[in-house]
Amino acid sequence: MITAKTLKLSLKSLKDFAKKRLPDETLIQLDERDECPLEIVRHMCDPDKLGIQLLFIPEEFGGMGGGAFDVYCVCEEMARIDLGIATAVLATFLGSDPITVGATAEQKKLWLSRIAEEGLLFAYGATEPEAGSDLGNLRTTADRIMQDGRVAGYKINGNKQWISNGGVADVCTVLANTPAGPSWFIVEKGAKGFTHDEPEDKHGIRLSNTAALALNDVYVDADRLIGGVEGQGLNQAQAVFGYTRLMVAAFGLGGGWAALDRAIPYSTKRIQAGAPLSEKQGYTHKLIVPHAARLEAARAYIEETALRIDAGSEGSLNTEGAIAKYMASEAGNAAAEASIQALGGYGYTHEYMVEKISRDVRITTIYEGTSEIMEMTISRDRWQLHLKTRGQHYHDQARELEALDARHPEVGAGAAALALHALAEVMEKARLGRLTRYQHILLRLGELIAFAECAGSLARRAALMAEGKLEEKASRRFDAAALAALSRVFAREAALKVAEEGLRWVAGAGGVSAAEMAPFENSLGLPAVHQAQAGLISDMDYVADVLYGRTTKRTVQAA
Ligand SMILES: Cc1cc2nc3c(=O)[nH]c(=O)nc-3n(C[C@H](O)[C@H](O)[C@H](O)COP(=O)(O)OP(=O)(O)OC[C@H]3O[C@@H](n4cnc5c(N)ncnc54)[C@H](O)[C@@H]3O)c2cc1C
């Protein structure tokens, strides 16, 4: 684990480096030229220079042994600088993950030490032309080459698609079907038969090299099979999802805030109808405030998940990673889109950067699992919890938040509890009507689950802040009063969304008869959810004042 002080220093070096080497004009030119600045990426990964990749390599292999929380902080900062460059660095994290989780002791020593010492760039080769969301459809093969009755090596054949760093990586981890099932292999640049295409001409992250790979009879020795046992590939990929999706979540967060942090100062200077836009409520409360609240809800969830990973939580926290990625990437996209609107015509030009950020952050809802696959992952897992607990899972969580609300009535925990109670009722109605046979219902439940769980996280984070117990490394951009107001804004949105959209989908799928409608509406707590909206505008006013620095410290106010 690295200390808060070391992390702070690393983040500062990263910021200083970006300020010097990657000013806006440079980023705009590279984006226009569709060019990956390889020298910059290598500088960032060079152990004698920035050495970012040292962060995630265990100390025993020459790294700094950073945990998930550290990685989240660094990923957010990188995304604030440029998501393409962040992706190039991420590819080494991703590419070496199968080694970190599944390799033999000798393989770990060799490859992780080489990343630490030589700054090797990795690529992660999973996706194929026919196997995107559905990796089970993998076509790349790895055939055993036998010698004296034992496996001496493998011949790999196939094609990989959309591989970040595909054209520039020194080493690629490649997922291929062996006779015993999907397995990861380490393939080095220059291996005979291993080639890549020209970089893709992409919508965004144009500073990242994305290329298709071809493997034609590429021979690798048996010691390049990660873990030395065939058929472990999908398990190894699954084992790191909690962690890797958290990184992409941090990208969504960083991208979203990078855009808002351009819209906020812009609107203090742009005078329309006699006053700065920042003073117009119809502007701030649509284009700025709700996005800040959603981003901070996602942050709260990311931080809770990262802390659980670092505490050695059982299981891979796959679903938590999915919720974090889903919320942060969707919130990041919405914030960037709103920031274009916030800058009006200027927002629509290259020069003002929000247009580039918006194109860049778009990728976060696609790679490392699309938003729809996240919805499915979340829903399937939490559905099992609903069944196992006979419908009590979310009622129990709601009761915990009610207890928090009793101690801290200001942090929005009451409204978050309403969201969770309503969610439990929606899921129960879906169970009774067997509505998850409709895929759309299953996926919409995934969305509602993410909103309700994130509302709970943000309320807890606001309470920790109020008690002075927030994790030392956590962002302190907002004080306790501001965080509580952000939480109240988000919790109201979550409660209304879960109750009303839950009703919409359940009724829409024929799950409620006319006679059942009134009792169902009641069970969702709709009157209480509606009542909880009281005070929303004044909370939004307060959040806007905080974001625009128009307020001095405020004592924490009750909802
Ligand atoms: C810039 C970029 C960089 C990338 N980097 C890497 C990398 O480094 N390594 C790597 O291995 N891959 C990488 N990818 C691939 C990425 O992970 C995949 O694009 C992604 O997983 C989606 O797969 P797909 O493109 O085949 O889309 P598809 O799976 O065909 O999906 C298309 C649409 O259908 C939806 N969909 C798919 N299945 C279902 C379903 N069962 N039910 C409902 N809806 C569904 C999806 O959500 C999506 O909206 C990268 C992609 C891009 C664009």
Coordinates of C-alpha atoms and ligand atoms in Angstrom, one line a residue:
M1 CA 0.0 0.0 0.0
I2 CA 1.3 3.5 -0.7
T3 CA 0.8 6.3 1.8
A4 CA -1.6 9.2 1.2
K5 CA 1.5 11.5 1.0
T6 CA 3.1 9.4 -1.7
L7 CA -0.2 9.3 -3.6
K8 CA -0.5 13.0 -3.4
L9 CA 3.0 13.5 -4.7
S10 CA 2.4 11.1 -7.6
L11 CA -0.8 13.0 -8.6
K12 CA 1.0 16.2 -8.4
S13 CA 3.8 15.0 -10.7
L14 CA 1.2 13.8 -13.1
K15 CA -0.5 17.2 -13.1
D16 CA 2.8 19.1 -13.4
F17 CA 3.8 16.9 -16.3
A18 CA 0.5 17.4 -18.1
K19 CA 0.7 21.1 -17.6
K20 CA 4.1 21.3 -19.2
R21 CA 3.9 18.7 -21.9
L22 CA 0.2 18.4 -22.7
P23 CA -1.4 21.9 -22.9
D24 CA -4.8 22.2 -24.7
E25 CA -3.2 23.3 -28.0
T26 CA -1.1 20.2 -28.1
L27 CA -4.0 17.9 -27.2
I28 CA -6.2 19.5 -29.9
Q29 CA -3.4 19.1 -32.5
L30 CA -2.8 15.5 -31.6
D31 CA -6.6 14.8 -31.7
E32 CA -6.9 16.5 -35.1
R33 CA -3.9 14.5 -36.5
D34 CA -5.3 11.3 -34.9
E35 CA -1.9 10.7 -33.4
C36 CA -0.9 8.6 -30.4
P37 CA 2.0 10.5 -28.7
L38 CA 4.1 7.4 -28.1
E39 CA 7.0 9.3 -26.6
I40 CA 4.7 10.8 -24.0
V41 CA 3.1 7.5 -23.1
R42 CA 6.6 5.9 -22.8
H43 CA 7.7 8.8 -20.6
M44 CA 4.7 8.2 -18.3
C45 CA 5.6 4.5 -18.0
D46 CA 9.3 4.9 -17.8
P47 CA 10.4 3.9 -14.2
D48 CA 13.1 6.7 -14.3
K49 CA 10.6 9.3 -15.3
L50 CA 6.9 9.4 -14.3
G51 CA 6.7 5.6 -13.8
I52 CA 2.9 5.4 -13.5
Q53 CA 2.7 1.7 -14.0
L54 CA 4.9 1.2 -10.9
L55 CA 1.9 2.0 -8.9
F56 CA 0.0 -1.2 -9.6
I57 CA 3.0 -3.6 -9.5
P58 CA 3.5 -5.3 -6.2
E59 CA 6.6 -4.2 -4.3
E60 CA 8.2 -7.6 -4.5
F61 CA 8.5 -7.1 -8.3
G62 CA 9.9 -3.6 -8.1
G63 CA 6.6 -1.7 -8.0
M64 CA 4.9 0.5 -5.4
G65 CA 2.2 -1.9 -4.5
G66 CA -0.7 0.5 -4.9
G67 CA -4.2 -0.7 -4.2
A68 CA -7.5 -0.2 -5.9
F69 CA -8.0 3.2 -4.2
D70 CA -4.7 4.5 -5.4
V71 CA -5.4 3.3 -8.9
Y72 CA -8.8 4.9 -9.0
C73 CA -7.2 8.3 -7.9
V74 CA -4.6 8.1 -10.6
C75 CA -7.0 7.0 -13.3
E76 CA -9.3 9.9 -12.5
E77 CA -6.4 12.3 -12.8
M78 CA -5.2 10.8 -16.1
A79 CA -8.7 11.0 -17.5
R80 CA -8.9 14.7 -16.6
I81 CA -5.7 15.2 -18.7
D82 CA -6.6 13.1 -21.7
L83 CA -8.6 9.9 -22.0
G84 CA -6.7 8.6 -25.0
I85 CA -3.4 8.8 -23.2
A86 CA -5.1 7.4 -20.1
T87 CA -6.3 4.5 -22.2
A88 CA -2.7 3.8 -23.4
V89 CA -1.5 3.6 -19.8
L90 CA -4.6 1.6 -18.8
A91 CA -3.9 -1.0 -21.5
T92 CA -0.7 -2.0 -19.6
F93 CA -2.8 -2.3 -16.4
L94 CA -5.3 -4.4 -18.3
G95 CA -2.9 -6.4 -20.4
S96 CA -0.9 -7.5 -17.4
D97 CA -3.9 -8.3 -15.2
P98 CA -4.2 -11.9 -16.4
I99 CA -0.6 -12.2 -15.2
T100 CA -1.2 -10.5 -11.9
V101 CA -4.2 -12.8 -11.1
G102 CA -3.3 -16.0 -12.9
A103 CA 0.4 -16.4 -13.7
T104 CA 2.8 -18.8 -12.1
A105 CA 5.3 -17.4 -9.6
E106 CA 8.1 -17.4 -12.3
Q107 CA 5.9 -15.8 -14.9
K108 CA 4.9 -13.0 -12.4
K109 CA 8.5 -12.4 -11.5
L110 CA 9.6 -12.2 -15.1
W111 CA 6.9 -10.1 -16.6
L112 CA 5.9 -7.8 -13.7
S113 CA 9.5 -7.1 -13.0
R114 CA 10.1 -6.3 -16.7
I115 CA 7.1 -3.8 -16.6
A116 CA 8.5 -2.2 -13.5
E117 CA 12.1 -2.0 -14.8
E118 CA 11.8 -1.5 -18.5
G119 CA 8.4 0.3 -18.7
L120 CA 7.1 -2.3 -21.1
L121 CA 3.8 -1.3 -22.8
F122 CA 1.1 -4.0 -22.9
A123 CA -2.0 -4.6 -24.9
Y124 CA -5.0 -6.7 -23.8
G125 CA -6.2 -8.9 -26.7
A126 CA -9.7 -10.3 -25.8
T127 CA -12.2 -8.8 -28.3
E128 CA -12.5 -10.4 -31.8
P129 CA -14.6 -9.5 -34.9
E130 CA -17.2 -12.0 -33.9
A131 CA -16.7 -11.9 -30.1
G132 CA -17.3 -8.6 -28.4
S133 CA -19.7 -8.6 -25.5
D134 CA -20.0 -12.4 -25.9
L135 CA -16.4 -13.5 -25.4
G136 CA -17.7 -17.1 -25.3
N137 CA -17.8 -16.8 -29.1
L138 CA -14.0 -16.6 -29.2
R139 CA -12.5 -18.0 -32.5
T140 CA -8.8 -17.6 -32.0
T141 CA -7.2 -21.0 -31.4
A142 CA -4.0 -22.2 -29.7
D143 CA -3.0 -25.6 -30.8
R144 CA -0.6 -27.7 -28.8
I145 CA 2.8 -28.5 -30.3
M146 CA 3.9 -31.8 -28.8
Q147 CA 7.5 -32.9 -28.3
D148 CA 8.5 -36.1 -26.6
G149 CA 5.0 -36.6 -25.3
R150 CA 4.7 -33.2 -23.6
V151 CA 3.4 -29.8 -24.7
A152 CA 6.4 -27.8 -25.8
G153 CA 4.4 -24.8 -27.1
Y154 CA 1.4 -23.5 -29.0
K155 CA 0.5 -22.2 -32.4
I156 CA -1.9 -19.4 -32.2
N157 CA -4.2 -18.4 -35.1
G158 CA -6.9 -15.8 -35.2
N159 CA -7.8 -12.1 -35.3
K160 CA -8.3 -9.5 -32.5
Q161 CA -10.3 -6.3 -32.9
W162 CA -10.2 -2.9 -31.3
I163 CA -7.1 -3.5 -29.3
S164 CA -5.8 -0.5 -27.4
N165 CA -2.0 -0.1 -27.9
G166 CA -2.4 -2.8 -30.5
G167 CA 0.0 -1.1 -32.9
V168 CA 2.5 0.1 -30.3
A169 CA 2.7 -2.5 -27.5
D170 CA 5.8 -4.4 -26.7
V171 CA 3.8 -7.3 -25.3
C172 CA 0.2 -8.5 -25.8
T173 CA -1.8 -10.9 -23.7
V174 CA -4.0 -12.8 -26.1
L175 CA -7.1 -14.9 -25.2
A176 CA -7.3 -18.1 -27.3
N177 CA -9.1 -21.4 -27.3
T178 CA -6.9 -24.3 -26.3
P179 CA -8.2 -27.9 -26.3
A180 CA -9.2 -27.3 -22.7
G181 CA -10.9 -24.0 -23.3
P182 CA -10.0 -20.3 -23.4
S183 CA -6.6 -19.4 -22.0
W184 CA -4.3 -16.3 -21.9
F185 CA -1.0 -16.3 -23.7
I186 CA 1.8 -13.8 -23.7
V187 CA 2.9 -12.8 -27.2
E188 CA 5.8 -10.4 -27.8
K189 CA 5.9 -7.8 -30.5
G190 CA 7.9 -9.1 -33.5
A191 CA 6.9 -12.7 -33.0
K192 CA 6.7 -14.4 -36.5
G193 CA 3.2 -14.2 -37.9
F194 CA 2.0 -11.6 -35.4
T195 CA 0.9 -8.4 -37.2
H196 CA -1.3 -5.4 -36.7
D197 CA -3.4 -3.2 -38.9
E198 CA -3.3 0.6 -39.3
P199 CA -4.8 2.4 -36.3
E200 CA -8.6 2.8 -36.4
D201 CA -10.1 6.2 -37.3
K202 CA -12.1 6.8 -34.2
H203 CA -14.9 9.1 -32.9
G204 CA -12.8 9.9 -29.8
I205 CA -9.7 8.9 -27.7
R206 CA -7.8 9.7 -30.9
L207 CA -4.6 10.0 -28.9
S208 CA -4.9 6.3 -28.2
N209 CA -3.7 3.7 -30.7
T210 CA -6.4 1.2 -31.4
A211 CA -5.6 -1.6 -33.9
A212 CA -6.7 -5.0 -35.1
L213 CA -4.3 -7.8 -34.6
A214 CA -3.7 -10.8 -36.8
L215 CA -2.1 -14.0 -35.5
N216 CA -1.0 -16.5 -38.2
D217 CA 0.7 -19.6 -36.9
V218 CA 2.3 -17.6 -34.1
Y219 CA 4.4 -20.0 -32.1
V220 CA 4.9 -19.4 -28.4
D221 CA 6.7 -21.7 -25.9
A222 CA 4.5 -23.5 -23.3
D223 CA 5.8 -21.1 -20.6
R224 CA 3.8 -18.3 -22.3
L225 CA 0.5 -19.9 -21.3
I226 CA -0.5 -17.8 -18.3
G227 CA -0.7 -19.9 -15.2
G228 CA 0.5 -23.0 -17.0
V229 CA -2.9 -24.6 -17.0
E230 CA -5.2 -24.5 -20.0
G231 CA -8.9 -23.4 -19.7
Q232 CA -8.5 -20.8 -17.0
G233 CA -8.8 -17.7 -19.3
L234 CA -12.4 -16.7 -18.7
N235 CA -12.1 -17.1 -14.9
Q236 CA -8.9 -15.1 -15.0
A237 CA -10.7 -12.3 -17.0
Q238 CA -13.6 -12.4 -14.5
A239 CA -11.4 -12.3 -11.5
V240 CA -10.2 -8.8 -12.3
F241 CA -13.4 -7.2 -13.5
G242 CA -14.2 -5.6 -10.1
Y243 CA -10.8 -3.9 -10.3
T244 CA -10.5 -3.1 -14.0
R245 CA -14.1 -1.8 -14.3
L246 CA -13.3 0.5 -11.4
M247 CA -10.5 2.0 -13.5
V248 CA -12.9 2.7 -16.3
A249 CA -15.4 4.1 -13.8
A250 CA -12.6 6.5 -12.7
F251 CA -12.2 7.5 -16.3
G252 CA -15.9 8.4 -16.6
L253 CA -15.6 10.4 -13.4
G254 CA -12.5 12.2 -14.6
G255 CA -13.8 12.9 -18.0
G256 CA -17.2 14.2 -16.7
W257 CA -15.5 16.5 -14.2
A258 CA -13.0 17.7 -16.7
A259 CA -15.9 18.9 -18.9
L260 CA -17.9 20.5 -16.0
D261 CA -14.8 22.2 -14.8
R262 CA -14.5 24.0 -18.1
A263 CA -18.2 24.8 -18.2
I264 CA -18.2 26.3 -14.7
P265 CA -15.6 29.0 -15.2
Y266 CA -16.8 29.7 -18.7
S267 CA -20.3 30.5 -17.4
T268 CA -19.0 33.1 -14.9
K269 CA -17.6 35.1 -17.8
R270 CA -20.2 34.7 -20.4
I271 CA -22.7 37.5 -20.1
Q272 CA -26.2 37.0 -21.6
A273 CA -29.3 39.0 -20.8
G274 CA -27.2 41.3 -18.7
A275 CA -25.7 38.8 -16.3
P276 CA -23.3 35.9 -16.2
L277 CA -24.8 32.6 -17.2
S278 CA -23.6 31.3 -13.8
E279 CA -26.3 33.4 -12.2
K280 CA -29.1 31.9 -14.2
Q281 CA -30.9 29.2 -12.3
G282 CA -32.4 27.6 -15.5
Y283 CA -28.8 27.2 -16.7
T284 CA -27.0 25.9 -13.6
H285 CA -29.8 23.6 -12.4
K286 CA -30.1 21.9 -15.8
L287 CA -26.6 21.9 -17.1
I288 CA -24.3 21.8 -14.1
V289 CA -25.8 20.9 -10.7
P290 CA -27.5 17.5 -11.5
H291 CA -24.4 16.3 -13.2
A292 CA -22.2 17.2 -10.3
A293 CA -24.6 15.2 -8.0
R294 CA -24.5 12.1 -10.3
L295 CA -20.8 12.2 -10.6
E296 CA -20.3 12.5 -6.9
A297 CA -22.8 9.6 -6.3
A298 CA -20.6 7.5 -8.7
R299 CA -17.5 8.6 -6.8
A300 CA -19.0 7.5 -3.5
Y301 CA -19.7 4.0 -5.0
I302 CA -16.2 3.8 -6.6
E303 CA -14.6 4.6 -3.3
E304 CA -16.6 2.1 -1.3
T305 CA -15.8 -0.6 -3.8
A306 CA -12.1 0.3 -3.9
L307 CA -11.9 0.2 -0.1
R308 CA -13.5 -3.2 -0.1
I309 CA -11.1 -4.5 -2.7
D310 CA -8.2 -3.2 -0.7
A311 CA -9.5 -4.7 2.5
G312 CA -9.3 -8.1 0.7
S313 CA -13.0 -8.5 0.3
E314 CA -14.2 -12.0 -0.6
G315 CA -15.1 -12.5 -4.2
S316 CA -14.2 -10.4 -7.2
L317 CA -16.7 -7.6 -6.5
N318 CA -17.7 -8.0 -10.1
T319 CA -21.1 -6.5 -9.7
E320 CA -19.9 -3.6 -7.7
G321 CA -17.3 -2.9 -10.4
A322 CA -20.2 -3.0 -12.9
I323 CA -22.3 -0.6 -10.9
A324 CA -19.4 1.8 -10.5
K325 CA -18.5 1.7 -14.2
Y326 CA -22.2 2.0 -15.3
M327 CA -22.9 5.0 -13.1
A328 CA -19.7 6.9 -13.6
S329 CA -19.5 6.3 -17.3
E330 CA -23.1 7.3 -17.9
A331 CA -22.8 10.3 -15.6
G332 CA -19.5 11.3 -17.2
N333 CA -21.1 11.2 -20.7
A334 CA -24.1 13.2 -19.6
A335 CA -21.9 15.8 -17.9
A336 CA -19.7 16.2 -21.0
E337 CA -22.7 16.5 -23.3
A338 CA -24.3 19.1 -21.0
S339 CA -21.0 21.0 -21.0
I340 CA -21.1 21.3 -24.8
Q341 CA -24.6 22.9 -24.3
A342 CA -23.3 25.0 -21.5
L343 CA -20.7 26.6 -23.8
G344 CA -23.3 27.1 -26.6
G345 CA -21.7 27.6 -30.1
Y346 CA -18.2 27.7 -28.6
G347 CA -18.9 24.3 -27.0
Y348 CA -19.5 22.9 -30.5
T349 CA -16.0 23.9 -31.7
H350 CA -12.7 22.1 -31.2
E351 CA -11.0 25.0 -29.5
Y352 CA -13.0 24.9 -26.3
M353 CA -12.1 21.3 -25.5
V354 CA -15.5 20.1 -24.2
E355 CA -16.4 18.7 -27.6
K356 CA -13.2 16.6 -27.5
I357 CA -13.8 15.5 -23.9
S358 CA -17.3 14.5 -24.9
R359 CA -16.1 12.4 -27.8
D360 CA -13.4 10.9 -25.6
V361 CA -15.5 10.0 -22.6
R362 CA -18.0 8.3 -24.9
I363 CA -15.8 5.2 -25.0
T364 CA -16.3 4.5 -21.3
T365 CA -19.8 3.2 -21.8
I366 CA -18.4 0.8 -24.5
Y367 CA -15.1 -0.7 -23.5
E368 CA -14.5 -3.1 -20.6
G369 CA -18.2 -4.1 -21.0
T370 CA -20.9 -1.9 -22.5
S371 CA -23.5 -0.2 -20.4
E372 CA -26.1 -2.8 -21.5
I373 CA -23.9 -5.6 -20.4
M374 CA -23.3 -3.8 -17.1
E375 CA -27.1 -3.6 -16.6
M376 CA -27.4 -7.3 -17.2
T377 CA -24.5 -8.2 -14.9
I378 CA -25.9 -6.0 -12.1
S379 CA -29.5 -7.2 -12.5
R380 CA -28.7 -10.9 -12.7
D381 CA -26.5 -10.8 -9.6
R382 CA -28.9 -8.7 -7.4
W383 CA -31.8 -10.7 -8.6
Q384 CA -30.2 -13.7 -7.0
L385 CA -29.8 -11.8 -3.7
H386 CA -33.5 -10.8 -3.9
L387 CA -34.5 -14.4 -4.2
K388 CA -32.1 -15.7 -1.6
T389 CA -33.3 -13.2 1.0
R390 CA -37.0 -13.7 0.1
G391 CA -37.2 -10.1 -1.1
Q392 CA -35.5 -8.6 2.0
H393 CA -32.1 -7.6 0.5
Y394 CA -33.0 -4.1 -0.4
H395 CA -35.5 -3.6 2.5
D396 CA -32.6 -4.5 4.8
Q397 CA -30.3 -1.9 3.1
A398 CA -33.1 0.7 3.4
R399 CA -33.4 0.0 7.1
E400 CA -29.7 0.6 7.6
L401 CA -30.1 3.9 5.8
E402 CA -33.1 4.8 8.0
A403 CA -30.9 4.3 11.0
L404 CA -28.3 6.6 9.4
D405 CA -31.0 9.1 8.7
A406 CA -31.8 9.1 12.4
R407 CA -28.2 10.0 13.2
H408 CA -27.6 12.3 10.2
P409 CA -30.9 13.7 8.9
E410 CA -29.0 16.0 6.6
V411 CA -27.3 13.5 4.4
G412 CA -30.2 12.3 2.2
A413 CA -30.3 8.9 3.7
G414 CA -34.0 9.0 4.2
A415 CA -34.6 9.6 0.5
A416 CA -32.1 6.9 -0.4
A417 CA -34.0 4.5 1.9
L418 CA -37.2 5.3 0.0
A419 CA -35.3 4.4 -3.3
L420 CA -34.2 1.0 -1.8
H421 CA -37.6 0.1 -0.4
A422 CA -39.3 0.9 -3.7
L423 CA -36.6 -1.1 -5.5
A424 CA -37.4 -4.2 -3.3
E425 CA -41.1 -3.8 -4.1
V426 CA -40.5 -3.5 -7.8
M427 CA -38.3 -6.6 -7.8
E428 CA -40.9 -8.5 -5.8
K429 CA -43.6 -7.6 -8.3
A430 CA -41.3 -8.6 -11.1
R431 CA -40.8 -11.9 -9.4
L432 CA -44.5 -12.6 -8.9
G433 CA -45.2 -11.7 -12.5
R434 CA -42.1 -13.6 -13.8
L435 CA -41.2 -10.3 -15.6
T436 CA -37.5 -10.9 -15.9
R437 CA -38.3 -13.1 -18.8
Y438 CA -38.5 -9.8 -20.7
Q439 CA -34.9 -8.8 -21.3
H440 CA -35.8 -5.1 -21.2
I441 CA -37.2 -5.4 -17.7
L442 CA -34.1 -7.2 -16.5
L443 CA -31.9 -4.5 -17.9
R444 CA -34.0 -1.6 -16.6
L445 CA -33.8 -3.2 -13.2
G446 CA -30.0 -3.0 -13.5
E447 CA -30.3 0.7 -14.0
L448 CA -32.6 1.2 -11.0
I449 CA -30.4 -0.9 -8.8
A450 CA -27.4 1.2 -9.7
F451 CA -29.2 4.4 -8.9
A452 CA -30.6 3.1 -5.6
E453 CA -27.2 1.6 -4.4
C454 CA -25.3 4.8 -5.4
A455 CA -27.8 6.9 -3.5
G456 CA -27.0 4.9 -0.4
S457 CA -23.2 5.2 -1.0
L458 CA -23.4 9.0 -1.3
A459 CA -25.4 9.4 1.8
R460 CA -22.8 7.2 3.7
R461 CA -20.0 9.2 2.2
A462 CA -21.6 12.5 3.3
A463 CA -22.0 11.1 6.8
L464 CA -18.4 10.0 7.0
M465 CA -17.4 13.5 5.9
A466 CA -19.5 15.0 8.6
E467 CA -17.9 12.8 11.2
G468 CA -14.4 13.5 9.9
K469 CA -13.9 9.8 9.0
L470 CA -13.6 10.0 5.3
E471 CA -10.7 7.9 3.9
E472 CA -7.5 10.0 4.0
K473 CA -6.8 9.6 0.3
A474 CA -10.4 10.6 -0.7
S475 CA -11.2 13.8 -2.6
R476 CA -12.2 16.7 -0.3
R477 CA -13.4 19.0 -3.0
F478 CA -16.7 19.3 -1.1
D479 CA -17.1 20.0 2.6
A480 CA -19.7 18.2 4.7
A481 CA -22.5 20.7 4.1
A482 CA -21.9 20.6 0.3
L483 CA -21.6 16.8 0.2
A484 CA -24.9 16.5 2.2
A485 CA -26.6 18.8 -0.3
L486 CA -25.3 16.9 -3.3
S487 CA -26.5 13.7 -1.6
R488 CA -30.0 15.1 -1.0
V489 CA -30.2 16.2 -4.6
F490 CA -29.1 12.7 -5.9
A491 CA -31.2 10.7 -3.4
R492 CA -34.4 12.5 -4.5
E493 CA -33.6 11.8 -8.1
A494 CA -32.9 8.1 -7.3
A495 CA -36.1 7.7 -5.2
L496 CA -38.3 9.2 -7.9
K497 CA -36.6 7.3 -10.7
V498 CA -36.8 3.9 -9.0
A499 CA -40.5 4.3 -7.9
E500 CA -41.9 5.8 -11.0
E501 CA -39.8 4.0 -13.7
G502 CA -40.1 0.8 -11.7
L503 CA -43.9 1.2 -11.8
R504 CA -43.7 2.0 -15.5
W505 CA -41.8 -1.1 -16.4
V506 CA -43.7 -3.5 -14.2
A507 CA -47.1 -2.1 -15.4
G508 CA -45.8 -2.0 -18.9
A509 CA -45.0 -5.7 -18.8
G510 CA -48.4 -6.6 -17.5
G511 CA -47.3 -7.2 -14.0
V512 CA -50.1 -5.2 -12.3
S513 CA -53.8 -5.6 -12.8
A514 CA -56.2 -2.7 -12.4
A515 CA -57.2 -3.8 -9.0
E516 CA -53.6 -4.2 -7.8
M517 CA -52.5 -0.8 -9.0
A518 CA -53.4 1.3 -6.0
P519 CA -51.8 -1.1 -3.4
F520 CA -48.7 -1.4 -5.6
E521 CA -48.4 2.4 -5.8
N522 CA -48.7 2.5 -2.1
S523 CA -46.1 -0.2 -1.6
L524 CA -43.7 1.9 -3.7
G525 CA -44.1 4.7 -1.2
L526 CA -45.0 7.1 -4.0
P527 CA -46.6 9.8 -1.7
A528 CA -43.4 9.8 0.5
V529 CA -41.2 9.9 -2.6
H530 CA -43.1 12.9 -3.9
Q531 CA -43.0 14.6 -0.6
A532 CA -39.3 14.0 -0.4
Q533 CA -38.8 16.3 -3.4
A534 CA -39.6 19.3 -1.1
G535 CA -36.5 21.5 -0.7
L536 CA -34.9 20.3 -3.9
I537 CA -34.6 23.8 -5.5
S538 CA -33.0 25.3 -2.4
D539 CA -30.5 22.4 -2.2
M540 CA -29.7 22.9 -5.9
D541 CA -29.2 26.7 -5.3
Y542 CA -26.8 25.8 -2.5
V543 CA -24.8 23.3 -4.7
A544 CA -24.6 25.9 -7.4
D545 CA -23.3 28.4 -4.9
V546 CA -20.7 25.9 -3.8
L547 CA -19.6 25.1 -7.3
Y548 CA -19.3 28.8 -8.2
G549 CA -17.5 29.7 -4.9
R550 CA -20.3 32.0 -3.9
T551 CA -20.7 30.6 -0.4
T552 CA -18.8 30.7 2.8
K553 CA -18.9 27.7 5.0
R554 CA -22.4 26.7 5.9
T555 CA -23.5 24.8 9.0
V556 CA -24.9 21.4 7.9
Q557 CA -28.6 21.9 7.4
A558 CA -31.3 19.3 7.8
A559 CA -33.2 18.1 4.8
Ligands
LIG1 C1 -11.6 2.4 -28.7 C2 -11.7 1.0 -28.3 C3 -10.7 0.4 -27.5 C4 -10.9 -0.9 -27.1 N1 -9.9 -1.6 -26.4 C5 -9.9 -2.9 -26.2 C6 -8.8 -3.6 -25.7 O1 -7.8 -3.0 -25.4 N2 -8.9 -4.9 -25.6 C7 -10.0 -5.6 -25.9 O2 -10.0 -6.9 -25.8 N3 -11.1 -5.0 -26.4 C8 -11.1 -3.6 -26.6 N4 -12.2 -3.0 -27.1 C9 -13.4 -3.7 -27.4 C10 -14.6 -3.4 -26.5 O3 -14.4 -4.0 -25.3 C11 -15.8 -4.0 -27.2 O4 -16.0 -3.1 -28.3 C12 -17.0 -4.0 -26.4 O5 -16.9 -5.0 -25.4 C13 -18.3 -4.3 -27.2 O6 -18.1 -5.3 -28.1 P1 -18.6 -5.1 -29.6 O7 -17.9 -3.9 -30.1 O8 -18.3 -6.3 -30.3 O9 -20.1 -4.8 -29.5 P2 -21.3 -5.8 -29.4 O10 -21.0 -6.8 -28.4 O11 -21.7 -6.3 -30.8 O12 -22.5 -4.9 -28.9 C14 -23.2 -3.9 -29.8 C15 -24.3 -3.4 -29.0 O13 -25.2 -4.4 -28.6 C16 -25.4 -4.5 -27.2 N5 -25.4 -5.9 -26.8 C17 -24.5 -6.8 -27.0 N6 -24.9 -8.0 -26.4 C18 -26.1 -7.8 -26.0 C19 -27.1 -8.6 -25.3 N7 -26.8 -9.9 -25.1 N8 -28.3 -8.1 -25.0 C20 -28.6 -6.8 -25.2 N9 -27.7 -6.0 -25.8 C21 -26.5 -6.4 -26.2 C22 -24.2 -3.8 -26.7 O14 -24.4 -3.2 -25.4 C23 -23.9 -2.7 -27.7 O15 -24.8 -1.6 -27.4 C24 -12.1 -1.6 -27.4 C25 -13.1 -1.0 -28.2 C26 -12.9 0.3 -28.6 C27 -14.0 0.9 -29.4

